[in-house]
Structures are given as structure tokens and as C-alpha cells.
Coordinates of C-alpha atoms in Angstrom, one line a residue:
X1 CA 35.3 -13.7 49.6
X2 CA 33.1 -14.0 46.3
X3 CA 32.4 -17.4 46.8
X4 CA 31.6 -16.9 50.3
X5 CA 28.7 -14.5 49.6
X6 CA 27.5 -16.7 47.2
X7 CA 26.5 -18.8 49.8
X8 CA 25.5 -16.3 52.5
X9 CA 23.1 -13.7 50.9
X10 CA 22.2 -10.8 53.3
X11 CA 19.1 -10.5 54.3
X12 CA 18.4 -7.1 52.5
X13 CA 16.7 -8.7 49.5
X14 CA 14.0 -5.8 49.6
X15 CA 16.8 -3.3 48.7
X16 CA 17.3 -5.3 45.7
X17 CA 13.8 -7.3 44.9
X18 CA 14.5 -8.3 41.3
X19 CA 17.5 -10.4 42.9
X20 CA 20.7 -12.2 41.0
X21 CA 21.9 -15.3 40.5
X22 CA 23.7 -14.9 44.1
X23 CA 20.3 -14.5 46.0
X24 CA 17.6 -16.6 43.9
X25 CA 19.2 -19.6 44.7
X26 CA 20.1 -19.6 48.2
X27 CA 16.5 -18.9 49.1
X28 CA 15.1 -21.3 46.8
X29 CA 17.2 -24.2 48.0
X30 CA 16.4 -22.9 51.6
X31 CA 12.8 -23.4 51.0
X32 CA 13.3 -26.7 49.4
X33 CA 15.1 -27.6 52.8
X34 CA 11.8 -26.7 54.8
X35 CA 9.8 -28.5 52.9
X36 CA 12.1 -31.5 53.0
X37 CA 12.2 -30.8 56.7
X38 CA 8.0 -30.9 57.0
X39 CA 8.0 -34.3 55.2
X40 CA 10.6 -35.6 57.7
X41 CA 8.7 -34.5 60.7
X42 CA 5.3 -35.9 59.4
X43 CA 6.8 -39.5 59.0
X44 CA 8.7 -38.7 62.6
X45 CA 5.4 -37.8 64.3
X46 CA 3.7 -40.9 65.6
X47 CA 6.6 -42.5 67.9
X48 CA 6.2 -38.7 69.2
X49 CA 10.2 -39.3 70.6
X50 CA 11.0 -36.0 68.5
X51 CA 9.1 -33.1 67.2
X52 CA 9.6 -30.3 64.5
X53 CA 12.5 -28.5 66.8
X54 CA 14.9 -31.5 66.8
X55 CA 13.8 -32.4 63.5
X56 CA 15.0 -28.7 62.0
X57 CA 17.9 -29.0 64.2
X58 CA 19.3 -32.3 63.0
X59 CA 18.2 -31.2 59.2
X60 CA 20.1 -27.7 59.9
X61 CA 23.4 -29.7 60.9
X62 CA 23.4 -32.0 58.1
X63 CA 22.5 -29.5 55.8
X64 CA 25.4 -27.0 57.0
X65 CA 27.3 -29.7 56.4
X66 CA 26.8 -30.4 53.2
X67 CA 27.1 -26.6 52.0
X68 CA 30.2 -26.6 54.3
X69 CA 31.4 -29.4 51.7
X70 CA 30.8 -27.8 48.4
X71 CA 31.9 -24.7 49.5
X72 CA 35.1 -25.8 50.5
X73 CA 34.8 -25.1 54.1
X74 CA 34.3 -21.5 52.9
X75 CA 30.6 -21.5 54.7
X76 CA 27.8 -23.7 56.2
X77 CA 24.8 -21.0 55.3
X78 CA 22.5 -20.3 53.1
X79 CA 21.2 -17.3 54.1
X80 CA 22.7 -14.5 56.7
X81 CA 20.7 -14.2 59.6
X82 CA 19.4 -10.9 60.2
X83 CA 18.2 -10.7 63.8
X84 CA 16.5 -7.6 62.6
X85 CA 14.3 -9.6 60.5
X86 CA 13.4 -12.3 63.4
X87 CA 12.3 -9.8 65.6
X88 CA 10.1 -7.7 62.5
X89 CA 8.7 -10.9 60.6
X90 CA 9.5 -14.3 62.4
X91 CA 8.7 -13.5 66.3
X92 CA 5.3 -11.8 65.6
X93 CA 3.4 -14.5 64.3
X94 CA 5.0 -17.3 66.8
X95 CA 3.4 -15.1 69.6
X96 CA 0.0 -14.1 68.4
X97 CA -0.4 -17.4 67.7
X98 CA 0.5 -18.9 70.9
X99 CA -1.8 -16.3 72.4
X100 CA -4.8 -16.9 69.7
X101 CA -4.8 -20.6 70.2
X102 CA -4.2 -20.4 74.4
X103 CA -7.1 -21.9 76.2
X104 CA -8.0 -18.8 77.7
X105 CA -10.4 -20.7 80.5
X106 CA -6.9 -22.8 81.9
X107 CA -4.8 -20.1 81.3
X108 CA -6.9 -17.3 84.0
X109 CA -7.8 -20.3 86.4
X110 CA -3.9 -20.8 86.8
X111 CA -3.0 -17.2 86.0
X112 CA -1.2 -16.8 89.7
X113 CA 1.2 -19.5 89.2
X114 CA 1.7 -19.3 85.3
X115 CA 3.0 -15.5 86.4
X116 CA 5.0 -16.3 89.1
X117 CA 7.1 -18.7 87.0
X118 CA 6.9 -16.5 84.1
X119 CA 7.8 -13.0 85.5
X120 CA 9.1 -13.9 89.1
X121 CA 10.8 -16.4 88.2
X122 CA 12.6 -15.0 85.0
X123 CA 14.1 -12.4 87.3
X124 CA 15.1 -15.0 89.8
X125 CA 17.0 -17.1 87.2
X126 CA 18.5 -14.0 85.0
X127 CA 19.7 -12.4 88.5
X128 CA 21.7 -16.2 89.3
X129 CA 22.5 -16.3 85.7
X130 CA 24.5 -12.8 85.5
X131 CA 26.0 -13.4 88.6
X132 CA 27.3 -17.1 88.4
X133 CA 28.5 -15.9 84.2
X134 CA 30.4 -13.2 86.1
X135 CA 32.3 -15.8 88.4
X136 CA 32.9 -18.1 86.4
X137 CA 33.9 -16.9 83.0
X138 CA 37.0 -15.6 83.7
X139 CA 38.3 -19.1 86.1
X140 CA 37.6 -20.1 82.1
X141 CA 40.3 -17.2 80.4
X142 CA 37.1 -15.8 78.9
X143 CA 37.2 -11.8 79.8
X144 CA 36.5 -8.8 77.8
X145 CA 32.3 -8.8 78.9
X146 CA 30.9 -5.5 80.0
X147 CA 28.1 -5.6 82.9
X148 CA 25.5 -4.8 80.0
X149 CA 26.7 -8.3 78.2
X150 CA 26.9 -10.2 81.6
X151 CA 23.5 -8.5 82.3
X152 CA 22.1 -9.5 78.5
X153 CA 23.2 -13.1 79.4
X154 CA 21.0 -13.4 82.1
X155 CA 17.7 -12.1 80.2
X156 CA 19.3 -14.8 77.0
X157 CA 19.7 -17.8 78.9
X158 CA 16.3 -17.1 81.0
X159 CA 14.2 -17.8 77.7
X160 CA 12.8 -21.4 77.5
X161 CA 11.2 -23.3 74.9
X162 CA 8.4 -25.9 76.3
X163 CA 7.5 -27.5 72.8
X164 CA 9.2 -30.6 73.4
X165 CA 7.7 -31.0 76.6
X166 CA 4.2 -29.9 75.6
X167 CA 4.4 -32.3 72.8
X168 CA 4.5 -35.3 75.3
X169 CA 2.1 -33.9 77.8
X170 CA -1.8 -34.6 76.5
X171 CA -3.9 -31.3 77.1
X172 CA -7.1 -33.7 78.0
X173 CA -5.6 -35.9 80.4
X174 CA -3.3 -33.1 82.1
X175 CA -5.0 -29.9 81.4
X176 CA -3.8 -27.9 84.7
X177 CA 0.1 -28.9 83.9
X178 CA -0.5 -28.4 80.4
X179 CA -1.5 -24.6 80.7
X180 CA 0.9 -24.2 83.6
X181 CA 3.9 -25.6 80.9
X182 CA 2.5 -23.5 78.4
X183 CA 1.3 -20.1 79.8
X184 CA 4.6 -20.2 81.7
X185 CA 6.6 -20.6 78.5
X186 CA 4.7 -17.6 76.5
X187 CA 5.0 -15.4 79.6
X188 CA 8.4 -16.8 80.4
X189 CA 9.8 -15.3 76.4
X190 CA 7.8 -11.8 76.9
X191 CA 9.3 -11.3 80.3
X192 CA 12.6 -12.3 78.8
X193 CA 12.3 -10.1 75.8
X194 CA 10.8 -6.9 78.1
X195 CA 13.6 -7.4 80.6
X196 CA 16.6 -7.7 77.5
X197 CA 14.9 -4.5 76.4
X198 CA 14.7 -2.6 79.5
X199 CA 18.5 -3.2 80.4
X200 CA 19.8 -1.9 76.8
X201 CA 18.1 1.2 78.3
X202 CA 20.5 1.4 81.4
X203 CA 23.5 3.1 81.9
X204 CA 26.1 0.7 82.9
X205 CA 28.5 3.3 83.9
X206 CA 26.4 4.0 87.1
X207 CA 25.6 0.9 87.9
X208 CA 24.6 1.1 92.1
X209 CA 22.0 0.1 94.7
X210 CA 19.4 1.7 92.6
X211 CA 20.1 -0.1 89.7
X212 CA 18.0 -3.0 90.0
X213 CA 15.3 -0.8 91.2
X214 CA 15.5 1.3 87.7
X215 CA 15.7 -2.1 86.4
X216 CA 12.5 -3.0 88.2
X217 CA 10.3 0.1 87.1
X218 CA 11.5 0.2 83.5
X219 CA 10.4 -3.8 83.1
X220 CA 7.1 -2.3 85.1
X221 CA 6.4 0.4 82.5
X222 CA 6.8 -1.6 79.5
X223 CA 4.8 -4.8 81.2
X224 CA 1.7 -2.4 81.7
X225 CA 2.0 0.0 78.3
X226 CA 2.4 -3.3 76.2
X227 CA -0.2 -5.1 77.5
X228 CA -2.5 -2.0 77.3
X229 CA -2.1 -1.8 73.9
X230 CA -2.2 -5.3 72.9
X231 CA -5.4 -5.2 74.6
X232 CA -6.7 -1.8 72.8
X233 CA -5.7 -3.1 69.6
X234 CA -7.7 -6.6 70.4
X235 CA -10.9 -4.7 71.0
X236 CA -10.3 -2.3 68.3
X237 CA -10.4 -4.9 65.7
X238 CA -13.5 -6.3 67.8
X239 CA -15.6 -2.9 66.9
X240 CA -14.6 -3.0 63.8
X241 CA -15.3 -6.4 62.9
X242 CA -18.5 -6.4 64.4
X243 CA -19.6 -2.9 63.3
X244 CA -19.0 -2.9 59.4
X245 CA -19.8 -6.6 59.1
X246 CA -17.1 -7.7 56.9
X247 CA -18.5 -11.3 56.2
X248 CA -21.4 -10.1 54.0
X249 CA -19.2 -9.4 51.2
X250 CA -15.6 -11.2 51.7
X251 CA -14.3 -13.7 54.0
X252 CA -11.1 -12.8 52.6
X253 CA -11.4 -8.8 54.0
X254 CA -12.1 -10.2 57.7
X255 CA -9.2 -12.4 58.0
X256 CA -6.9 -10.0 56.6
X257 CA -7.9 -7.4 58.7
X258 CA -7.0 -9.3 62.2
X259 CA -3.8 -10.2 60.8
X260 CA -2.9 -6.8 59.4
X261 CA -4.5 -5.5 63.1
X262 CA -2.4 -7.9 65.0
X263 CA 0.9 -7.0 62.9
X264 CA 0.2 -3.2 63.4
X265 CA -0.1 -3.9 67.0
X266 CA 3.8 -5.5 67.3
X267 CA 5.0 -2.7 64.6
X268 CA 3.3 0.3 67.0
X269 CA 4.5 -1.0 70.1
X270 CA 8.3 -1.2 68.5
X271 CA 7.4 2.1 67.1
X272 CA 6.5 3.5 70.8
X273 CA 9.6 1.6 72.3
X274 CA 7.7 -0.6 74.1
X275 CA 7.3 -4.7 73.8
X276 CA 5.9 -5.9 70.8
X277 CA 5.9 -9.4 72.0
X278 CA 3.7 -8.9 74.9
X279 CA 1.5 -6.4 72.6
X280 CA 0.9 -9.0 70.5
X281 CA 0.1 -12.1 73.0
X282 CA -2.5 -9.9 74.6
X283 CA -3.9 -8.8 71.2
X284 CA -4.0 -12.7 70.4
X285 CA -5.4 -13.5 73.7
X286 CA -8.4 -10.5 73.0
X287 CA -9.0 -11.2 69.5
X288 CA -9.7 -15.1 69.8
X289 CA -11.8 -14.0 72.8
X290 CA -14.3 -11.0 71.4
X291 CA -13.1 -10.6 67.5
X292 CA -13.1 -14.3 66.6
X293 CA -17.0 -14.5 67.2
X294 CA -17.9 -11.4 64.9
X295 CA -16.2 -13.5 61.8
X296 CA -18.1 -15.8 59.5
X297 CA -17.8 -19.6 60.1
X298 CA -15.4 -20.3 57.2
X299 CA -13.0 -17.1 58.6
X300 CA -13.1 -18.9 62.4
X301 CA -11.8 -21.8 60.3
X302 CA -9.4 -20.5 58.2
X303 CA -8.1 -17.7 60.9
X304 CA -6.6 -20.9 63.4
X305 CA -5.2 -22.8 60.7
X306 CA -3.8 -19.2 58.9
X307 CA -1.9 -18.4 62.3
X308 CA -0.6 -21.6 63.1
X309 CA 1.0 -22.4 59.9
X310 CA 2.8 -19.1 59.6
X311 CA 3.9 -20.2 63.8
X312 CA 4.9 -23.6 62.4
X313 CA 7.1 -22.2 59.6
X314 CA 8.9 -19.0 61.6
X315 CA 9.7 -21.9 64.3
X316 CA 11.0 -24.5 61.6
X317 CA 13.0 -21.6 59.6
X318 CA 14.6 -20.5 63.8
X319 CA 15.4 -23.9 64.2
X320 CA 16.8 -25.0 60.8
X321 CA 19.1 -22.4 60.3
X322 CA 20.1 -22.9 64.2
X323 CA 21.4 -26.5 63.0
X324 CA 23.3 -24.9 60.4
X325 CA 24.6 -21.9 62.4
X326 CA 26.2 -24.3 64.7
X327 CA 29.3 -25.2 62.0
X328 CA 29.8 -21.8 61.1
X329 CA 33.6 -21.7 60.9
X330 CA 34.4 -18.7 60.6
X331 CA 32.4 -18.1 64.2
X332 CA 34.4 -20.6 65.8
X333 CA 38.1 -19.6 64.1
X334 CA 37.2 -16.1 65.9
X335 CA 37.3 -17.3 69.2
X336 CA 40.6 -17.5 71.2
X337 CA 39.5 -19.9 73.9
X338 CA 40.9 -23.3 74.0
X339 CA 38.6 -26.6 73.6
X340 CA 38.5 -27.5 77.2
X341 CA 37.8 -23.5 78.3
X342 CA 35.5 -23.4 75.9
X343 CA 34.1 -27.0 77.0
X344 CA 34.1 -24.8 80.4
X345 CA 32.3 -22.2 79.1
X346 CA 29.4 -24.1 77.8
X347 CA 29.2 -26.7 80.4
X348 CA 28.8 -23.7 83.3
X349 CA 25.9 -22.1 81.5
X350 CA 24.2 -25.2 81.2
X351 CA 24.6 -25.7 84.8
X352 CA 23.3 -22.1 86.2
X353 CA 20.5 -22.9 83.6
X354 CA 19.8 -25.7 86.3
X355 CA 20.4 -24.3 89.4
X356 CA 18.4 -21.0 88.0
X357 CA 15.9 -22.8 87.0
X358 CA 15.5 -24.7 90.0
X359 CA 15.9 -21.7 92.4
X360 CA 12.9 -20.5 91.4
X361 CA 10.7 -23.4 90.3
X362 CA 10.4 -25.2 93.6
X363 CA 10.4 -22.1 95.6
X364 CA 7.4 -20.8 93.6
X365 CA 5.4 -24.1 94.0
X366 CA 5.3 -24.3 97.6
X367 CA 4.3 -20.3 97.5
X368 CA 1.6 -20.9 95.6
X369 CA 0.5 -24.0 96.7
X370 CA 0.2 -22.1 100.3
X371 CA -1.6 -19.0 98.6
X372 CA -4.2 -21.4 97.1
X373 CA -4.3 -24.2 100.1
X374 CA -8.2 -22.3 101.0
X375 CA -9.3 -22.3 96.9
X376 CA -10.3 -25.2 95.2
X377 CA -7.4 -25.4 93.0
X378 CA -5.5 -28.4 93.2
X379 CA -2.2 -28.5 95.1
X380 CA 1.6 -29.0 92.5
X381 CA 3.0 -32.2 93.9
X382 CA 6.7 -32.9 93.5
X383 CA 6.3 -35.0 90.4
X384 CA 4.6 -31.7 88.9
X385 CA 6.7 -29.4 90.4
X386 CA 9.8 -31.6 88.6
X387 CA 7.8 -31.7 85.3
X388 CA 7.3 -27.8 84.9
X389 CA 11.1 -27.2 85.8
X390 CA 12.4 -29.9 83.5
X391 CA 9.9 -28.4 80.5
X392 CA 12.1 -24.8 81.2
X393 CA 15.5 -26.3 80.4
X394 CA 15.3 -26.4 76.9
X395 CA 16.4 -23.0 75.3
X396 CA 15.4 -21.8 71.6
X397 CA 14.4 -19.3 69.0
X398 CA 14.5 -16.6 71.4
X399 CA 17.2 -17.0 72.8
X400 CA 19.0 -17.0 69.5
X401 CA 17.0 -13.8 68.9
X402 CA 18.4 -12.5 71.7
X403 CA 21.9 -13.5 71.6
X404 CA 22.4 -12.1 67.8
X405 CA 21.0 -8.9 69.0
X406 CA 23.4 -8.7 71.8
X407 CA 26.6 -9.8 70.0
X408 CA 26.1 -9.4 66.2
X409 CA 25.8 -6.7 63.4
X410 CA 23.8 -8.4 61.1
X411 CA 24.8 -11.7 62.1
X412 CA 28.3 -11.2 61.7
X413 CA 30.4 -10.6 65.5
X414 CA 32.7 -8.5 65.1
X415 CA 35.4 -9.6 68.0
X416 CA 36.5 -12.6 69.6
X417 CA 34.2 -12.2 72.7
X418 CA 31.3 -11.6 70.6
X419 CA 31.9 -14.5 68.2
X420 CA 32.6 -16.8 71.5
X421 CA 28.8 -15.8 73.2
X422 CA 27.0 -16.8 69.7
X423 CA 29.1 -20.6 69.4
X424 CA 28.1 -20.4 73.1
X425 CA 24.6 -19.9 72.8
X426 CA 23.9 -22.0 69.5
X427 CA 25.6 -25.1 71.5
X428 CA 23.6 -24.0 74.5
X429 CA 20.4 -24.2 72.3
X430 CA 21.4 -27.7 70.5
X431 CA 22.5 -29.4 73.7
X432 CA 19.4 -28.7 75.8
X433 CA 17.2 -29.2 72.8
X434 CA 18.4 -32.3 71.6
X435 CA 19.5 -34.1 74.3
X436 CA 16.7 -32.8 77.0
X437 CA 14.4 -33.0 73.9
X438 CA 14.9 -36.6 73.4
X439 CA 14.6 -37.6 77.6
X440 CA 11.7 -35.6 77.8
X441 CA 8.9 -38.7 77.1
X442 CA 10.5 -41.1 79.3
X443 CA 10.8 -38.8 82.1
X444 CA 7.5 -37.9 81.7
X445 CA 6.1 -41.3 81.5
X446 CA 8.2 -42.5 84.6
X447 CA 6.6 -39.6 86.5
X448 CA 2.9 -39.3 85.4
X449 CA 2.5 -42.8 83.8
X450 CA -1.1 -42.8 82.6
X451 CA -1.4 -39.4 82.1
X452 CA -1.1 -38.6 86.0
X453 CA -4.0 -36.8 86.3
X454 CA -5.8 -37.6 89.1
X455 CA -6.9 -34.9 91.7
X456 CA -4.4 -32.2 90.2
X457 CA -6.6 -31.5 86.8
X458 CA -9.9 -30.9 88.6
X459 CA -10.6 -27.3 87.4
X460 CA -13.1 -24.9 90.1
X461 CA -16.1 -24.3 88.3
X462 CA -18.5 -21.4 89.0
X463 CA -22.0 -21.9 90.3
X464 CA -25.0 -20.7 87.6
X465 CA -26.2 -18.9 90.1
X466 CA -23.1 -17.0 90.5
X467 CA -22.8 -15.8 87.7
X468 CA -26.4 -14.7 87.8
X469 CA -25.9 -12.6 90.4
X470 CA -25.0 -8.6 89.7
X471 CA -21.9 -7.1 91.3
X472 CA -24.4 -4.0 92.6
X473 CA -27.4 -3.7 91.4
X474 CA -29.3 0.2 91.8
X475 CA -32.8 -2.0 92.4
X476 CA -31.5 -3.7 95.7
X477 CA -31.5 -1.3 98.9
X478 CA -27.7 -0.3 100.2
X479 CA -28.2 -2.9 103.1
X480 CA -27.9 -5.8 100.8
X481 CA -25.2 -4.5 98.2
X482 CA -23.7 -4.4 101.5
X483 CA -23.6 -7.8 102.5
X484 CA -23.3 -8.9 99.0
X485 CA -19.7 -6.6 98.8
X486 CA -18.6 -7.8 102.6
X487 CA -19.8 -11.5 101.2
X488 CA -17.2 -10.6 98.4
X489 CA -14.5 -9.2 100.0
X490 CA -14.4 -12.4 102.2
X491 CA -14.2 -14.8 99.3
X492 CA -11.7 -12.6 98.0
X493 CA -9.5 -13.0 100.8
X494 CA -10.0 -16.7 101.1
X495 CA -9.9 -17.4 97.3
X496 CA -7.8 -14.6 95.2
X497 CA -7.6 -15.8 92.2
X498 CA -10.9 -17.9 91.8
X499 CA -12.6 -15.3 92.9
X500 CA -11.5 -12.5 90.5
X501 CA -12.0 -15.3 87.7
X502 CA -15.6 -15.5 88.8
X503 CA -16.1 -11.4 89.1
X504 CA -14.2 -11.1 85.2
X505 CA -16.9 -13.7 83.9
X506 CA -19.7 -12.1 85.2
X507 CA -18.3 -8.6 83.9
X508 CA -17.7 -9.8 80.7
X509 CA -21.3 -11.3 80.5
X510 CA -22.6 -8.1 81.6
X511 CA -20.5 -4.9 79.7
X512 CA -17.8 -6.7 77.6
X513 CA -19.3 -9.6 75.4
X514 CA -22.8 -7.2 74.5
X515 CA -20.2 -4.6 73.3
X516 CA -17.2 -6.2 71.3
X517 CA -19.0 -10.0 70.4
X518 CA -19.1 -13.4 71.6
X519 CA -21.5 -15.9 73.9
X520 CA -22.2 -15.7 77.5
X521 CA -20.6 -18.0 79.8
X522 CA -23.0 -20.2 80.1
X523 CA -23.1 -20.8 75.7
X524 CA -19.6 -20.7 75.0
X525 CA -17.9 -24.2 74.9
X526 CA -15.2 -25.5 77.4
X527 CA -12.3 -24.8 75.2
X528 CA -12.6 -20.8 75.5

């Protein structure tokens, strides 16, 4: 037992910060193995055939096998994973970042779609998930679930991770499947996370017809009061910002400011019960938008590059100790399935990952495809349509997240069943990572060879004289706000979502930008 926690340090250093012998050197050879794990990605990067996921993943297994060998088969960690601390210190600054750096002008244009496959469709493939896991398990001899596990598993295996296919796709030559990959894939892991929250909430010893309704209204509540504060706390920071002027005297004071601001954004929304994740993707989203522009030139700079490297690192730590998770004996001498059932087990969820996924993705398409056929945004063909389900297959950090919340204390199960839905999981994330990781270029090539743009990335663009004109204006008689409202409502009708695009600019222009910072429309650059 000594030796073992020599190896495998709880992650309650804080409790204990001049550390010993047992904890200095676990986390000091974990930090050599990241950096050893950047160097190998950097040389890995030009054939693009991997990225940092499979990298870390690769690293983690041969890692956890080396510490497997030196302990004696005894352990393969380094650290003990405290799903506590990835959802308080790792998750935040993966999501603000992916909201800070989204391009914010793709992301609206597509915002129907990206939220049909990222809500919609995450309770379409949860719902096929929980009900296929209940079927099948037990043809497997794996019982003991309760519906809250069976109804966890759904939410866990709904999360996907779209690096590896957004590493392959180029953002110039296929911007419209590029933000539809991406803004899916950020939505996709809130809806997951607000959904996995809102069923802890339920009482499984009722479970009826009104179920999925509670289900519904909770996810409903928590959507709306997360985003709303995400959103206040982006325009908070804004005011701020822009008010005191921070930039006279220290570059250092605004840049810590919007990170402190975007961290007490996640920490109050877990405070309030609500969905930190989707607090902090909107305060991203709002501070790149309005608070970004009140910075100095050297803090604009410095603010992308901060963010992304503390992204990059909470990803590489997720995925490195993943690798080395996955030869974690003691997990596997826990559970009392046989190699082919367990074989079973894992090869069933990988299947109602694929029907799941599909169920929803193809459906979806030709929905919105018909709800867009009078705009001027470009219809999904089948080879997209293919694309965006295949970037969904590949499961990851939250997942794990999710999975050691469920069926851990502390990173430790404490039954059989419990110990079998983590192996099942961390194979789940390693199979659809590596494998799907490493098919995802050629696929892509053989669908979209030359980037495959054509037609489908032709973006709607909104007339300068549009955006000139007021949405009422008191000077005008009633007669022509009239006709300018009737002219509205018909375009509304016709064209939904370009439509409300082109009101939003002109609102911003007009209230938003003059009050919290930033360009009009017509001065800001493409890539907003």
C-alpha cells in the first residue's frame, strides 16, 4: 500500500503545500512528461496524420507502462485524478478559450445548424444511448446500473471531441464546415455537461411520463441562467475595462483582470448551481467581442496566446493521464466481466455512438437545409453532412470528466460496476481517438479533395446600406416605420437566421459597441 501511494499522490496537495518526498516527485516527473510530450508533437506536426490528443495518448500508455514496470505492477500513475479538480481548474480555461478564439462572424451566420447538432442533437443521441446501454448490457452479464447511471451514460458518451477533425480541415478553404465542426463541438460538451447536471437533480425513484419533461425544463433553466450570466459577466469586464482604463499604467492589471473575470464567472455559476461551462463560453464569446477592444495592443497580443496555452496544457494533461489511466490494474482486477463480455460491452457503445450519432446528424441536415433553402446560405451536401458526423465520433476530456464524476470518489470506484464503466469509458476514449483519429485525413481528403469548397463556403454578406438603415427611427412618420417593420417581418420569415444576423449588427452598431468598446461593422476585420 506504501509503495502504491508513492506513485499515486492525491490531488489534495493544497492541504499540504510544503509537500514530501511522496508528492514532489510525482508531479515533477509529470511535468517533465508534458514537456517531453510538447517536443514530440512539434516534430509530429507537419505530416499533420496526428495531433497533441493522440500524441498525449500514445505518450500516457507508454508512460503507464513504464511506471507499471518499476512499481511492480503495483500502479501505472503518477498522479490520482481528482475529477473535482478538472472540472474547478482544467475545464474552465479549455472553454473560455474555445469561446475567446471562435470566429464569432461564422459562428452567428451558422448559429441554426451549429444548435441543432449541438443541443438537438445531444438529446437525440443521449436518449438512443440510454436506451440501447439498457438493452444491451445485461445480454453482456453486466447488471447492477441504476436508471440515473444508464441515464449519466447517455449525457457521457454524447460528448465529442472535433480536434482531430478540425486539425485536417483548413478554416480558409472550408470556413462554413469548419465553424459548423467547431461550434457544434463547444456547444455539443456544454449541452452535455448541462444535461449530466440536470439529471443528478432527478429523482429516479419517480421516474414517469413527466420525466423527460422535468428533464427538459431543468436543461431549459440552466441553458438560459448560464448563458445570462456568462454574458453579464462579459460586459461587466467590458465597463470596467473601458471605464478605469487599465492600459495607462499596467498591461499586466488588464490581462489579469479578464482572466480573473472569466474564472469568477465559471466559480459563481458553480456557486449558483448552474453551468459553468456555458457561463464561461459566452463570457469568452462577449469578452473577445466588446472587452478585447478596450485593452492596449500588447494585452490583445498577449490575452490570445495567454488563453490558448493554458487550453493547450489542460488538454495535453486530460489526455496524457487518459493514456496512462488506461493500464490501471487495479481498475481492471475490479471488474467481474469476462474478456469477450467485456469485448461486448465496449464494442456496443461504440456502436450506439454510431447509430446515435447518425440518428441525428443526417436528420438535422436535411431540416436545416429546408429551413434555409429561401436564405442565401449554402445547402450541406452528403459529403458534408458525412464530414460533421464523422468529426463527432471521437470522444475525450469530457467525457472522462464525466464518467469519473459518475462512477468515482476521487478517482477511485468503489465497486465492480463502477470500476467496469471507467475501463469502459477510457477504452471508449482511446479507441475512437486513435483509431478514428488517425482515418480522419484520408477520409477527409477522399471526400473534399482540394479543400472542397466550392459553393458551400460562400458566406451572405449584408448590404452597406443595410446596415445604415435604423430599425425605427422617431424622425420618419408612422407610415414608413410601417413599411420598413412589414418589409422586416417578411424577410424574417423568408430568411430567419440571416435576417436576425443583420438586425444584431446593426443593434450592436447602434447601442452595444458605443457603450462596452469595439469598431463598427463596417471597421472591424473579417475574422470577428
Amino acid at each position: 500500500m506504501n509503495q502504491s501511494m508513492e506513485w499515486e499522490s492525491i490531488w489534495r496537495i493544497a492541504e499540504n503545500f510544503g509537500g514530501t518526498h511522496e508528492q514532489v516527485v510525482p508531479i515533477t516527473v509529470f511535468v517533465a512528461v508534458l514537456c517531453f510530450c510538447l517536443v514530440v508533437g512539434h516534430l509530429l506536426e507537419e505530416n499533420r496524420w496526428v495531433n497533441e490528443s493522440i500524441t498525449a495518448l500514445i505518450i500516457g500508455c507508454l508512460t503507464g507502462t513504464i511506471i507499471l514496470l518499476i512499481s511492480k505492477g503495483t500502479s501505472s500513475h503518477i498522479l490520482r485524478f481528482d475529477e473535482e479538480i478538472f472540472f474547478i481548474y482544467l475545464l474552465p480555461p479549455i472553454i473560455f478559450n474555445a469561446g475567446f478564439q471562435v470566429k464569432k462572424k461564422q459562428f452567428f451566420h451558422n448559429f441554426f445548424p451549429i444548435m441543432l447538432f449541438g443541443v438537438v442533437g445531444v438529446f437525440i443521441s443521449s436518449s438512443i444511448i440510454t436506451v440501447g446501454s439498457w438493452l444491451v448490457f445485461p445480454q453482456f452479464g453486466f447488471v447492477g446500473l441504476t436508471p440515473r447511471d444508464y441515464l449519466g451514460i447517455g449525457t457521457i458518451f454524447s460528448s465529442t471531441d472535433t480536434v482531430c477533425t478540425l486539425q485536417v480541415l483548413h478554416q480558409d478553404e472550408t470556413p462554413l464546415l469548419y465553424s459548423l465542426v467547431f461550434g457544434e463541438g463547444v456547444v455539443n460538451d456544454a449541452t452535455s455537461v448541462v444535461l449530466f447536471n440536470a439529471i443528478q437533480k432527478l429523482d429516479v425513484n419517480k421516474i414517469d411520463g413527466w420525466t423527460a419533461g422535468q428533464i427538459f425544463v431543468d436543461f431549459l433553466y440552466l441553458f438560459s441562467t448560464s448563458t445570462a450570466l456568462g454574458v453579464a459577466s462579459g460586459l461587466v469586464t467590458a465597463l470596467v475595462l473601458k471605464g478605469l482604463y487599465f492600459g495607462r499604467h499596467s498591461s499586466v492589471r488588464e490581462i489579469s483582470l479578464m482572466v480573473l473575470m472569466a474564472y469568477l464567472s465559471y466559480m459563481l455559476a458553480e456557486l449558483l448551481e448552474l453551468s459553468g461551462i456555458l457561463t464561461v463560453f459566452f463570457c469568452g464569446i462577449f469578452m473577445s467581442h466588446y472587452a478585447w477592444h478596450n485593452v492596449t495592443d500588447s494585452s490583445r497580443i498577449t490575452t490570445r496566446h495567454v488563453f490558448a496555452m493554458m487550453s493547450f496544457i489542460a488538454e495535453t494533461f486530460i489526455f496524457l493521464y487518459v493514456g496512462m489511466d488506461a493500464l490501471d490494474i487495479q481498475k481492471w482486477k475490479m471488474s467481474k466481466l469476462s474478456f469477450w463480455n467485456s469485448i461486448g460491452v465496449y464494442s456496443s457503445v461504440m456502436l450506439l455512438i454510431l447509430i446515435g450519432r447518425a440518428a441525428f446528424v443526417f436528420p438535422l441536415s436535411a431540416l436545416s437545409n429546408c429551413m434555409d433553402r429561401t436564405s442565401r446560405r449554402p445547402q450541406l451536401t452528403p459529403k458534408h453532412q458525412v464530414v460533421v458526423w464523422w468529426a463527432g465520433l471521437m470522444r475525450g476530456a469530457v467525457s472522462i470528466a464525466l464518467a469519473f464524476k459518475q462512477f468515482t470518489h476521487y478517482g477511485v470506484p468503489l465497486d465492480p460496476v463502477n470500476a467496469t464503466m471507467v475501463t469502459t469509458t477510457v477504452i471508449v476514449v482511446l479507441f475512437s481517438t486513435l483509431v478514428f483519429g488517425f482515418l480522419t485525413k484520408p477520409l477527409i481528403r477522399y471526400l473534399l479533395p482540394h479543400g472542397g469548397g466550392g459553393s458551400l463556403d460562400r458566406e451572405p454578406t449584408i448590404s452597406k446600406e443595410d446596415m445604415r438603415l435604423p430599425l425605427l427611427s422617431f424622425e420618419e412618420s408612422a407610415s414608413t416605420n410601417l413599411l420598413r417593420a412589414k418589409d422586416s417581418l417578411s424577410r424574417l420569415i423568408e430568411r430567419p437566421v440571416y435576417t436576425i444576423h443583420s438586425f444584431w449588427r446593426r443593434f450592436d452598431d447602434a447601442y452595444m459597441r458605443p457603450a462596452f468598446g469595439g469598431p463598427r461593422s463596417d471597421q472591424r476585420s473579417s475574422s470577428s
